[in-house]
Structures are given as structure tokens and as C-alpha cells.
GROMACS .gro file of C-alpha atoms in nm:
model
  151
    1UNK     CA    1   0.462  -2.671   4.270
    2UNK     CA    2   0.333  -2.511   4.001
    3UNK     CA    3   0.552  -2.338   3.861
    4UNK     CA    4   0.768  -2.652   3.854
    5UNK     CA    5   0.542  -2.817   3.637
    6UNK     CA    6   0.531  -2.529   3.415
    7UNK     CA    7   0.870  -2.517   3.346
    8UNK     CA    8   0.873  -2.925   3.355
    9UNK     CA    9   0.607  -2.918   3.099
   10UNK     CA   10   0.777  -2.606   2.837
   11UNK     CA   11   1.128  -2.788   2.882
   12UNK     CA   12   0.952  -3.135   2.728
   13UNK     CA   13   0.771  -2.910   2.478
   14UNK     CA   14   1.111  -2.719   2.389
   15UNK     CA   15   1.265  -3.094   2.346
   16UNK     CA   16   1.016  -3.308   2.161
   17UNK     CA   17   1.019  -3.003   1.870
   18UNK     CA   18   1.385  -3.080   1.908
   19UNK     CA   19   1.371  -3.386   1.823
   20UNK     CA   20   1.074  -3.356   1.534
   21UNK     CA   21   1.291  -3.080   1.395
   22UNK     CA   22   1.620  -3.263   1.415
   23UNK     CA   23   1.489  -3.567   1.225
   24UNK     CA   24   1.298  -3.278   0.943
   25UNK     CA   25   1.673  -3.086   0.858
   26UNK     CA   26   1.757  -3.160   0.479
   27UNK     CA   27   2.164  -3.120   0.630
   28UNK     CA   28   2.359  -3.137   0.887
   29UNK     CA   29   2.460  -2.771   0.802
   30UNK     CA   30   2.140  -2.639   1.004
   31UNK     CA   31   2.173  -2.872   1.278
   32UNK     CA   32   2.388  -2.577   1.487
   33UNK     CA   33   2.156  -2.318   1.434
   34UNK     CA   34   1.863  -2.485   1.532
   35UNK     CA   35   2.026  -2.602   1.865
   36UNK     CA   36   2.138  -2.290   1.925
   37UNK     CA   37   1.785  -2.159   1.886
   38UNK     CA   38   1.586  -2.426   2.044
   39UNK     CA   39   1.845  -2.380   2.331
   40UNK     CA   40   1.798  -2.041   2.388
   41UNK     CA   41   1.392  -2.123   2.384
   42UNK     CA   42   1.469  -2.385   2.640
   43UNK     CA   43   1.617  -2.147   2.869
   44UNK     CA   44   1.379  -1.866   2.825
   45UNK     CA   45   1.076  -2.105   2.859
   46UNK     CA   46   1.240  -2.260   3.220
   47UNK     CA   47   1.312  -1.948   3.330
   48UNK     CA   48   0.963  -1.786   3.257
   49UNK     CA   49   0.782  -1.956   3.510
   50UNK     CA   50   1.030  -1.826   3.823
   51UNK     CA   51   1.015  -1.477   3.704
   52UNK     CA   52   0.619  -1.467   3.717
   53UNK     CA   53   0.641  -1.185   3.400
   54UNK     CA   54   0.504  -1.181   3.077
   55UNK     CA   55   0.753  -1.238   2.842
   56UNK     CA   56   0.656  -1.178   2.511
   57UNK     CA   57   0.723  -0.956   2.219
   58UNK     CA   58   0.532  -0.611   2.241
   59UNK     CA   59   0.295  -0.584   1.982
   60UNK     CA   60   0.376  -0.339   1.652
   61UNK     CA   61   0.153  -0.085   1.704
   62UNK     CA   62   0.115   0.142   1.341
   63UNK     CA   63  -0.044   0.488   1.426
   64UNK     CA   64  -0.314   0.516   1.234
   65UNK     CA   65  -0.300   0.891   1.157
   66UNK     CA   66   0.118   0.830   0.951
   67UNK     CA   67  -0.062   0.572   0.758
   68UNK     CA   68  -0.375   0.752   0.643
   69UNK     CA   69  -0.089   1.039   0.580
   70UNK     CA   70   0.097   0.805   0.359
   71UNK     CA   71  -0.226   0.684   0.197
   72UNK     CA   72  -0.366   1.083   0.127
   73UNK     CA   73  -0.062   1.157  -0.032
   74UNK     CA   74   0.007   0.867  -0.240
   75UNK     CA   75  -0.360   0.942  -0.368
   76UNK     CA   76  -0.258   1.327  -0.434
   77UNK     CA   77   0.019   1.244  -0.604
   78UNK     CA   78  -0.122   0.959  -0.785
   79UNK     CA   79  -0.451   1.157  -0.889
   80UNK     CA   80  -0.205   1.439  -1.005
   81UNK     CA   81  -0.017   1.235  -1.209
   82UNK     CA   82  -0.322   1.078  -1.360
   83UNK     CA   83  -0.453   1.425  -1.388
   84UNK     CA   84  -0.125   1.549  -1.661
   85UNK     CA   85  -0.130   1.236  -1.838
   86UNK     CA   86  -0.516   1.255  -1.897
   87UNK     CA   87  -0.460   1.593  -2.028
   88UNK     CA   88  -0.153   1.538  -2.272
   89UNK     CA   89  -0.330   1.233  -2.442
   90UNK     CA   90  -0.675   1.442  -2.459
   91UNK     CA   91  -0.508   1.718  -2.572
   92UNK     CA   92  -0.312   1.545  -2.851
   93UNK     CA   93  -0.606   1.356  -2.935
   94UNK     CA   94  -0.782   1.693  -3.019
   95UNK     CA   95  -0.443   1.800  -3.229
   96UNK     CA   96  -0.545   1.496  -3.426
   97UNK     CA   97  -0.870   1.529  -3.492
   98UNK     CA   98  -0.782   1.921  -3.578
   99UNK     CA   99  -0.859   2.099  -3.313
  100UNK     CA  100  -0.593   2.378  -3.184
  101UNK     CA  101  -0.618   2.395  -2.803
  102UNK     CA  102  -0.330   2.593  -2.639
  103UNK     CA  103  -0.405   2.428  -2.312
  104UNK     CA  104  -0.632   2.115  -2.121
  105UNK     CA  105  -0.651   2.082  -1.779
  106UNK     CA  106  -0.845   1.767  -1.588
  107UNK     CA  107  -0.991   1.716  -1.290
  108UNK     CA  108  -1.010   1.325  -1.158
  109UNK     CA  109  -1.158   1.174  -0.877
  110UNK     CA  110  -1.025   0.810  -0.765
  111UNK     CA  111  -1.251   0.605  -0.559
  112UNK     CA  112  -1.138   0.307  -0.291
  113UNK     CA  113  -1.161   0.050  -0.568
  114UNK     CA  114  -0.982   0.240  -0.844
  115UNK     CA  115  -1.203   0.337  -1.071
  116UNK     CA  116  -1.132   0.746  -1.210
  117UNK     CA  117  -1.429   0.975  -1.320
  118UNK     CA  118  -1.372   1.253  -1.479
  119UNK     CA  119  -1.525   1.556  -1.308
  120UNK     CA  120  -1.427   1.806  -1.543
  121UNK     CA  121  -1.224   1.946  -1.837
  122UNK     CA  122  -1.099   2.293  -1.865
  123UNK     CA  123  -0.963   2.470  -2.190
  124UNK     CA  124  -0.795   2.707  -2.380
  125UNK     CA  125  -0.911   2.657  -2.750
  126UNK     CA  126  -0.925   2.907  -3.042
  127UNK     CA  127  -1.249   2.670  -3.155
  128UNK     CA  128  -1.371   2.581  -2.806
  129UNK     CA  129  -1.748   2.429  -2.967
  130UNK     CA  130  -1.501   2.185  -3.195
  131UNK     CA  131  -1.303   2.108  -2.899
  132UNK     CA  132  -1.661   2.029  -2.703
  133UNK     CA  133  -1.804   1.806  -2.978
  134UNK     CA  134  -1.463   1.596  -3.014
  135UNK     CA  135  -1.447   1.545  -2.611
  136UNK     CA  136  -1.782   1.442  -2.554
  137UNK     CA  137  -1.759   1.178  -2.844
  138UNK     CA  138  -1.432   1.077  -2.694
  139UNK     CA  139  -1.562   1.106  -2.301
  140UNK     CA  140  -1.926   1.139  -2.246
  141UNK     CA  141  -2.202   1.376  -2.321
  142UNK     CA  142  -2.226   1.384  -1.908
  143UNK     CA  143  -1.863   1.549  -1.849
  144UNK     CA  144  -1.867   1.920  -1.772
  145UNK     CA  145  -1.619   2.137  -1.975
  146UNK     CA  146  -1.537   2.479  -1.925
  147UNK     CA  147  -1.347   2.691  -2.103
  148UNK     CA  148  -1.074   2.898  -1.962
  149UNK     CA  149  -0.935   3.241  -2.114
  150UNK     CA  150  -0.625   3.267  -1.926
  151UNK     CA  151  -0.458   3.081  -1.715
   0.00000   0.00000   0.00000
């Protein structure tokens, strides 16, 4: 018994959001597709009850190890992109200000909100105390620089 009025009480469900939805349609060019769907919920919602199974969707699971791959190397590639254009505008910024530095490497850290702090600065400079003054007026007295022979 039931199980009767289950599928008594989904069938009225299935037909009085007919009927709301029928009177809501801007055309009458939507009016086949939405009996065809509401149709096909009719069915599967009197049919549900006799079959005693669950019958909905499974649920999207997302494995939680491909995203935080994703994630780790978005941020690599990100942070190494950041890294080469950090270093090509701090580099010509020392051309400018008359300093000849052959090469600048950085090294960036990105945090979860976004912010970048420079961890440190590595170069190849014929004057590397020039190079030190203009960076940490440009930077931070606070950023460690280092400078490299060969690399």
C-alpha cells in the first residue's frame, strides 16, 4: 500500500510542476521538450517505488591527490614564470641605473593568498656592491643577495 501511495504521490508531484511550468514557457517552442522531460520524470518517479532501488545519480567524486597535482604544478610553473620575469625587469632596471650584470637569477615564494616574497637574488656583476646598493633601494634592505661567479 505503500508503495502505491508513493508512486500516487511523485506522479501528482511530476504533474502539478507540469502544469506550473506549462503556464511559465515564454513559447510554445519549449512546450515539447519539457513534456518530453517531465514525461520521462513521470515514468522514472512511478516506477521507483516497485523497484525498491535507489535511483539517483552517483556522486562526482574528484580524487584529491590529481587535484593537489594540478594545483603543485600550476604553482611551479607559475612561480617559475614569475621567477624570469622578476629577473629580466630587475636586471634591466640595473642596466638603467648603470650597472653591468651579465646575469640575475630570483628566487620567489607564493603564499595561498598570492602575495610573492622575494627570498633571494643571485648575480653575476662586474660591480656586484653597485648592483647591491641599487637592489636594496629598489627591493628591501631585508632581501638576501648573493653573488654568483659562474653559472
Amino acid at each position: 500500500m505503500e508503495t502505491c501511495r508513493q508512486a500516487a504521490l511523485c506522479a501528482c508531484a511530476v504533474s502539478l510542476a507540469y502544469g506550473i511550468l506549462s503556464h511559465l514557457l515564454p513559447t510554445e517552442r519549449f512546450a515539447k521538450q519539457l513534456r518530453l522531460i517531465l514525461t520521462l520524470l513521470l515514468l522514472i518517479a512511478l516506477i521507483q517505488p516497485f523497484l525498491h532501488q535507489d535511483v539517483s545519480l552517483p556522486a562526482l567524486a574528484i580524487q584529491e591527490d590529481s587535484q593537489s597535482a594540478y594545483t603543485q604544478q600550476y604553482t611551479q610553473a607559475l612561480t617559475r614564470q614569475t621567477e624570469a620575469h622578476l629577473a629580466d625587469t630587475l636586471l634591466e632596471q640595473l642596466e638603467a641605473a648603470g650597472v653591468a650584470c651579465q646575469k640575475v637569477q630570483v628566487e620567489i615564494h607564493i603564499d595561498q593568498q598570492g602575495g610573492i616574497d622575494i627570498r633571494e637574488v643571485r648575480l653575476q656583476c662586474a660591480d656586484f656592491q653597485a648592483a647591491v646598493t641599487q637592489l636594496h633601494r629598489t627591493l628591501g634592505a631585508d632581501i638576501t643577495i648573493t653573488e654568483v661567479d659562474v653559472w
